[in-house]
Short mmCIF file of N, CA and C in Angstrom, two decimals:
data_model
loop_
_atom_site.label_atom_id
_atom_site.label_comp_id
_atom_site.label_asym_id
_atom_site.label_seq_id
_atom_site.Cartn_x
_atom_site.Cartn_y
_atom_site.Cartn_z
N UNK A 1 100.01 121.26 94.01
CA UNK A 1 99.40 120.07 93.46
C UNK A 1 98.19 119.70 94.31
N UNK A 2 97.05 119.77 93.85
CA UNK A 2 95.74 119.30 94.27
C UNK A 2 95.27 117.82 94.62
N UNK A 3 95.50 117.21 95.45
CA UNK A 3 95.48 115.44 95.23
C UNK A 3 94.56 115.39 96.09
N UNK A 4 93.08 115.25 95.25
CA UNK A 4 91.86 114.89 95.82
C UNK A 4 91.39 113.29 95.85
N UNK A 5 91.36 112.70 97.42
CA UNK A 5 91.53 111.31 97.20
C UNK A 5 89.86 110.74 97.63
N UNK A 6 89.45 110.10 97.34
CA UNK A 6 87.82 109.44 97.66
C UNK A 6 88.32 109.04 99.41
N UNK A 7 89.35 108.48 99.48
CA UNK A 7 89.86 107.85 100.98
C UNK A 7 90.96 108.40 101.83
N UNK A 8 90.81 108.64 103.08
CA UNK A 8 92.58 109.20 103.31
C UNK A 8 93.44 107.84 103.34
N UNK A 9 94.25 107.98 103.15
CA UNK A 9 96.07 106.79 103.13
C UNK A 9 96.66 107.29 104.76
N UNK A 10 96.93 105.97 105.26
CA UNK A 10 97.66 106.18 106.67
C UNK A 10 98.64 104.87 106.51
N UNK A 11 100.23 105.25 106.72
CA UNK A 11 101.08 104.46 106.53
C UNK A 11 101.04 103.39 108.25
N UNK A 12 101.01 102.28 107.77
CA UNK A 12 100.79 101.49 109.16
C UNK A 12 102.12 101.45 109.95
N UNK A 13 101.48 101.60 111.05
CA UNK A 13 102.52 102.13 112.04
C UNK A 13 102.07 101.48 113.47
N UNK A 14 102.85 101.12 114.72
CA UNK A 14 102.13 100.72 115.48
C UNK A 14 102.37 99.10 115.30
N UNK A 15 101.00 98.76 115.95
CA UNK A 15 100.72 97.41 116.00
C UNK A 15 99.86 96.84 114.97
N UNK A 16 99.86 97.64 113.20
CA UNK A 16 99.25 97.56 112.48
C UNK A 16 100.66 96.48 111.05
N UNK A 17 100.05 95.76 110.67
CA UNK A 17 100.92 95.08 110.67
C UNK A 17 101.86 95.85 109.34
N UNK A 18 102.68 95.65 108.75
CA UNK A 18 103.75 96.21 107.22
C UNK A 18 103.78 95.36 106.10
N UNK A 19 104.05 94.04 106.49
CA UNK A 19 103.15 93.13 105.77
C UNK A 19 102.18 92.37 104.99
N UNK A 20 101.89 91.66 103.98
CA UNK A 20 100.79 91.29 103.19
C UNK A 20 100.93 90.32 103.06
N UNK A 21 99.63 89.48 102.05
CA UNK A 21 100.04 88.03 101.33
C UNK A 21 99.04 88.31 99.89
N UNK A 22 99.18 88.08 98.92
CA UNK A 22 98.62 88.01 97.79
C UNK A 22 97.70 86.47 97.48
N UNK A 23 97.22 86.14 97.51
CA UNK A 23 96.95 84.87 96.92
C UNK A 23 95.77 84.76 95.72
N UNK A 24 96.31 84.44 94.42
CA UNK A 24 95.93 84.01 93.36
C UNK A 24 94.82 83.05 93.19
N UNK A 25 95.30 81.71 93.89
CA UNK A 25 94.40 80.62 93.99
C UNK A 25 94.94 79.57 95.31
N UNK A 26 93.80 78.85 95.80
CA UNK A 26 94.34 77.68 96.41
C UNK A 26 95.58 76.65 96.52
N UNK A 27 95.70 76.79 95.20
CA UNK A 27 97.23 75.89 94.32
C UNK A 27 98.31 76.77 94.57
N UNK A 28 98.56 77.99 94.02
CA UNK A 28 99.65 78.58 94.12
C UNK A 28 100.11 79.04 95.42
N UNK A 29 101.46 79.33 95.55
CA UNK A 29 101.90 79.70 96.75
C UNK A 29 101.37 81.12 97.24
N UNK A 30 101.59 81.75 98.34
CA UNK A 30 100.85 83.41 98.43
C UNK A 30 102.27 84.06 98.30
N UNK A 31 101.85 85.16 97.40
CA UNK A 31 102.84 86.38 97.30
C UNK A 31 103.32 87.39 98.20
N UNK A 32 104.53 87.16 98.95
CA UNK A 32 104.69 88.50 99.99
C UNK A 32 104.65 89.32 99.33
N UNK A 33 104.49 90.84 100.06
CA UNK A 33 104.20 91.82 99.74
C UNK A 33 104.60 92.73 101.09
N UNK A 34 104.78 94.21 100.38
CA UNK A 34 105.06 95.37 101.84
C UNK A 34 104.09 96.28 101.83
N UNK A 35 103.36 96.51 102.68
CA UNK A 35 102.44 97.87 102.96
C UNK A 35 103.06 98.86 103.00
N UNK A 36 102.86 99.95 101.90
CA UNK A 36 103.37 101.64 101.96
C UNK A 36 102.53 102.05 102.89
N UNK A 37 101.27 102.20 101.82
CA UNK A 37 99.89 102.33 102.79
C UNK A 37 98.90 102.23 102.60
N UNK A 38 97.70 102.33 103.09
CA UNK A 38 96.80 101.50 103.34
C UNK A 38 95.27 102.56 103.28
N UNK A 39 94.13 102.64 102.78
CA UNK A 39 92.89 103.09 103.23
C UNK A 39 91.73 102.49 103.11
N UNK A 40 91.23 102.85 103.17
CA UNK A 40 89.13 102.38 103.27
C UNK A 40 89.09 101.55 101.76
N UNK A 41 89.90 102.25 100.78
CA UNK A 41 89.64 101.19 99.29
C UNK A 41 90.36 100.83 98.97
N UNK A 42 91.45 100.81 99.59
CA UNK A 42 92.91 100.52 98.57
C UNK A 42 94.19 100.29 99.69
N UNK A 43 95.15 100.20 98.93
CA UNK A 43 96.83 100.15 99.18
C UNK A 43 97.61 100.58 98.35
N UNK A 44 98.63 100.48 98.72
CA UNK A 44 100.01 101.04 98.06
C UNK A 44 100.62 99.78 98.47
N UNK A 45 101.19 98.64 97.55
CA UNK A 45 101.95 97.16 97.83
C UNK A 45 103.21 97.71 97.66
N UNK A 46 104.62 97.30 97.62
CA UNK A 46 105.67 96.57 96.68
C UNK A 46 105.91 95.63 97.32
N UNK A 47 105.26 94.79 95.51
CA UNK A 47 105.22 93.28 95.49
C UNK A 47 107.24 92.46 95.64
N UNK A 48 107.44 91.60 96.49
CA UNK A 48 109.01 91.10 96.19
C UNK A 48 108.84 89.96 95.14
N UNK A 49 110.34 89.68 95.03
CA UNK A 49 110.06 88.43 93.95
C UNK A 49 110.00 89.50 92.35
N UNK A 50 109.92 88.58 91.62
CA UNK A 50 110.41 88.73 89.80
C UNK A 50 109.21 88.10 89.58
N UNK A 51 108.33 87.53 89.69
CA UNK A 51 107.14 86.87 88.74
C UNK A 51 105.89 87.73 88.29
N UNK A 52 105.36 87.32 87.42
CA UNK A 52 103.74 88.18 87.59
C UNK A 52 103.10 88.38 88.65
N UNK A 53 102.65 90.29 88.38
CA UNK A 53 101.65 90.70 89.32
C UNK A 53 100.54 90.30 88.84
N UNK A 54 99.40 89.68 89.61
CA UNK A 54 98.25 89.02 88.69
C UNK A 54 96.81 90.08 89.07
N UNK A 55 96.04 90.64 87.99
CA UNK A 55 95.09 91.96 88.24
C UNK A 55 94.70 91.63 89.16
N UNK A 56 94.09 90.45 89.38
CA UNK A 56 92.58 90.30 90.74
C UNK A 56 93.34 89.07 91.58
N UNK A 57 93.20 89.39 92.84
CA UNK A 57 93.39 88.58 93.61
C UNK A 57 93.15 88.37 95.21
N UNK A 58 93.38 88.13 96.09
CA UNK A 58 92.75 88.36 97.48
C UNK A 58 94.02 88.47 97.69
N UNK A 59 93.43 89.64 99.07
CA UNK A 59 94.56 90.28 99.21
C UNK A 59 94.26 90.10 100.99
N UNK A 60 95.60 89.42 101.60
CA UNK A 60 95.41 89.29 103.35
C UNK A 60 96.31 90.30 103.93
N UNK A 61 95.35 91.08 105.04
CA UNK A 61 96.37 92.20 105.64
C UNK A 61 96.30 91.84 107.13
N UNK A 62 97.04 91.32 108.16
CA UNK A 62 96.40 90.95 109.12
C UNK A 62 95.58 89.54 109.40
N UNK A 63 94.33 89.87 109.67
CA UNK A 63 93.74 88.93 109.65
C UNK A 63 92.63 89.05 108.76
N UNK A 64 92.47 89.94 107.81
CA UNK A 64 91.35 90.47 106.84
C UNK A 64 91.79 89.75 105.69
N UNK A 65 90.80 89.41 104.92
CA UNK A 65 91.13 89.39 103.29
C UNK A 65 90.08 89.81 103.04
N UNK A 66 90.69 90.83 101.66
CA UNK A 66 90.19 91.23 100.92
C UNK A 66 89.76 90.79 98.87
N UNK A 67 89.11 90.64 98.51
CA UNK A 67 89.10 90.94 96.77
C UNK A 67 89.91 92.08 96.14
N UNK A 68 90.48 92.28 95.62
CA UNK A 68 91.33 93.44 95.06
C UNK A 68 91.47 92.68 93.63
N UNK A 69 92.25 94.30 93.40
CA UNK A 69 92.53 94.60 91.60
C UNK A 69 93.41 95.40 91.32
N UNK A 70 94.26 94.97 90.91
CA UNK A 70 95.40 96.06 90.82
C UNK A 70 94.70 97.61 89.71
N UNK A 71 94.98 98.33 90.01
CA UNK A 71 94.93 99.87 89.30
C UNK A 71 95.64 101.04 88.86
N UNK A 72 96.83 100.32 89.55
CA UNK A 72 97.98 101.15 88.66
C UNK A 72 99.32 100.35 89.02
N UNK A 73 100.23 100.07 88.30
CA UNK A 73 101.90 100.09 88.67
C UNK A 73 102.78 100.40 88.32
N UNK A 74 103.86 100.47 88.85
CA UNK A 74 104.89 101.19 88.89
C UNK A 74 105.83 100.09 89.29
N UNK A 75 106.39 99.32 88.25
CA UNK A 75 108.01 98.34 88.39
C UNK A 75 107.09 97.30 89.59
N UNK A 76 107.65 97.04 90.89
CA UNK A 76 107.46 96.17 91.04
C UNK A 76 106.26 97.08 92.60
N UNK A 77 106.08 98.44 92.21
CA UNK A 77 104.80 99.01 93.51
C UNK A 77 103.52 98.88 92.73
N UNK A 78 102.94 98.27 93.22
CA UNK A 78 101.07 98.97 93.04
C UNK A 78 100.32 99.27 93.75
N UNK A 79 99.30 100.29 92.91
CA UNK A 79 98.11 100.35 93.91
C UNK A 79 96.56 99.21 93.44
N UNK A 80 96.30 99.28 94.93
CA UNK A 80 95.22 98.37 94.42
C UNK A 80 94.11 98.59 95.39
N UNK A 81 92.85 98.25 94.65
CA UNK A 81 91.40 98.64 95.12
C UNK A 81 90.68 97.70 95.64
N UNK A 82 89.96 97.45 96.79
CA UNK A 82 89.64 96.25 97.60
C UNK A 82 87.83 96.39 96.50
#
């Protein structure tokens, strides 16, 4: 299987945190989330919780936030593109 990626994926490890937060808007609460893994454009989430995954949202890893968009899922994993 040929899996040609634009970015390499490195599962965080270390003092890199496993962790996320989703946030929608100001109003709503932020969504935990788990880092599979992580690269230059993207992640691999699974989102916890039963509610909607929402397409666009900022996404905090650390001390970064990002703009993201979800781009593919799978039940309650996605990937998503900063």
């Amino acid at each position: 299987m040929n899996d040609k990626r634009r970015f390499v994926r490195v599962r965080p490890s270390g003092l890199v945190p496993r962790v996320g937060k989703i946030f929608v808007d100001p109003k709503s609460p932020a969504i935990e989330c788990q880092v599979i893994d992580v690269s230059a454009g993207g992640a691999c989430l699974y989102v916890a919780g039963n509610g909607p995954i929402p397409k666009r949202f900022t996404f905090l890893h650390g001390a970064v936030k990002k703009s993201s968009r979800v781009v593919w899922e799978k039940g309650r994993k996605i990937g998503i593109q900063f």
